[in-house]
Amino acid sequence: MAGNALAVRQALVRAGIAVTALLAAVSTLYLLGTFLEAHGPGPLGALGEVLASTLVTLGYAAGLLAGTDVLQFRFVWNSLATGVLIGVVGPLVGTYVVHREMALIGETLAHTAFAGVAFGLFFAASTGWSAPVLLPALVAGVLGAFAVQWLTEHTDAYGDVPIAIMLTGSFALGTIVISVGGGFSGLNIESYLFGNVGFVTPDGAWLMGALSAIVVAVVAARHKQLLFITFDEQAARVAQIDVGRHNTLLIVLTALVVVGAMQVLGIVLVAALLVVPVAAAAQVAANFRESLFLGVLFGEVSVILGMIAAFALNSPAGGTIVMIAIAIYVLAVAATSGGSAAISTH
């Protein structure tokens, strides 16, 4: 009986991951199509238009079968495609972050990105600069990642002290810049703070697609090293793995995810998707590989259900997604009677 239950569970996980991979592939193709449509020369632009239009038409038909016609709108596709990719890369990176007991790093980098948004808005309001505001947020997030790692390596304080300093300091800086800028009249700061399901611009969606491709490629290429430093840093040093470089790499990957995800989840809540689905997966997973898969699966379910509910209720996307993720976590805790599964590296 136990063997049959395990086989069914593994089959369900594989099926869920297959569906998630399909959604991610469709989302990536859509974003590629719209990018080529907007920027591709000649034949590439025409190919991008055909690709994007075909996917929208097929999605619209599927939506009608489900009783909705919202999939005919490109802004909905931008939001959903971005959300699908967030559901993949958030828990993917979060799995390493949580098991390294660095759960606060996502919150810290989100606040650092907020300072970048504030500077970007201030610069745009002062000069008429029209570049996407997420670009300075990305720069600030990556610089913040390097700053956290440098402080961790060059101070004698406890491990979470540099993180706390960066978290509070960067948010304080952002609030000062916003105050000096007079609140940037005409721009909705709340959309950056709390997320907005209709807030995702084509530029923001394309940025999320590019960042997701980078994150997935790097994690796939450096998985063994990241796994090694996650569970046995001292042994990794003995094996001559550059622990400092891989710690920095992990923090930078976290920054990329945070900046891409903040347009849907908001700066205040973006870190939750790195932590909550992973915590739920850790409750029920038997090993690290299963924890990784389940974290992505739980994250994807949280994002999709949360965005659907946000569309229907006109509620903040970030808060809705996070509450569904917490509900999944509570169910995982209940299913294991409050006991956390022992995660192995196999």
C-alpha angles and dihedrals in degrees: 000000000000090000092051092048090051092049092050091048093050091048091052091049091049091048091049092049090048091053090046091050090050092051091047091049092050091047092050093048091049092051091046090050094050091046092052090044091055100037109013118110119239112309094019091055091049091048091051091051092051092047095048094042092049093051092047091050093049091045091049091053091048090048092053089055087054092048101257135101099192093105090076090075121086094212089059090051090050091053096043094046090050091046093050091053091046089053089057105041098036097064091031091065092029091062091065093040095051095045089050087055091242098125093138094058092083091053090048094051091045089057090046089052088051089060087052091051090050092051091045092052091045092050092046092049091049100044107020090246109173103192117122112280090224090071095070087041089056092049091048092047094052093045088048090053091054091045093053092049092047093050091048092053098041105042132071093219123115115279097260096047096081088047092052092048092051092044096053097033097052093047090048090051091050093052091050092052091048091049092049089048091056094244092297095265113230095027121101105230090178090068089062094043100045105015130243125225091212094042099084111112124201089253090052092048092049090049090052090050092051094045091048092053090051094047095048092046094049094045091049091050097044102031096117093050093046090048091050095052091043095061105023116016095170093052088048089057090050088051087055095246111154096242096180093052092049092047088054090046091053092049092048090050088052090052091052091052093046094052093047094046099044093080090066103026099032128231093275096055106025095099091060092074090057091053116025101056089044091051089051091049092049089057094061107021122104097204142008095266092054090044089054093050095044092047091056091044093050090045092052093049090049093051097045096044091042094052092046090051091045091053091048098043098032087233128147108284095217096053093044093050093047093049091053090048089052090049089055089049092051090050090050091051091048091049091055095040091243094304120125119223117244106250116217126191094240 
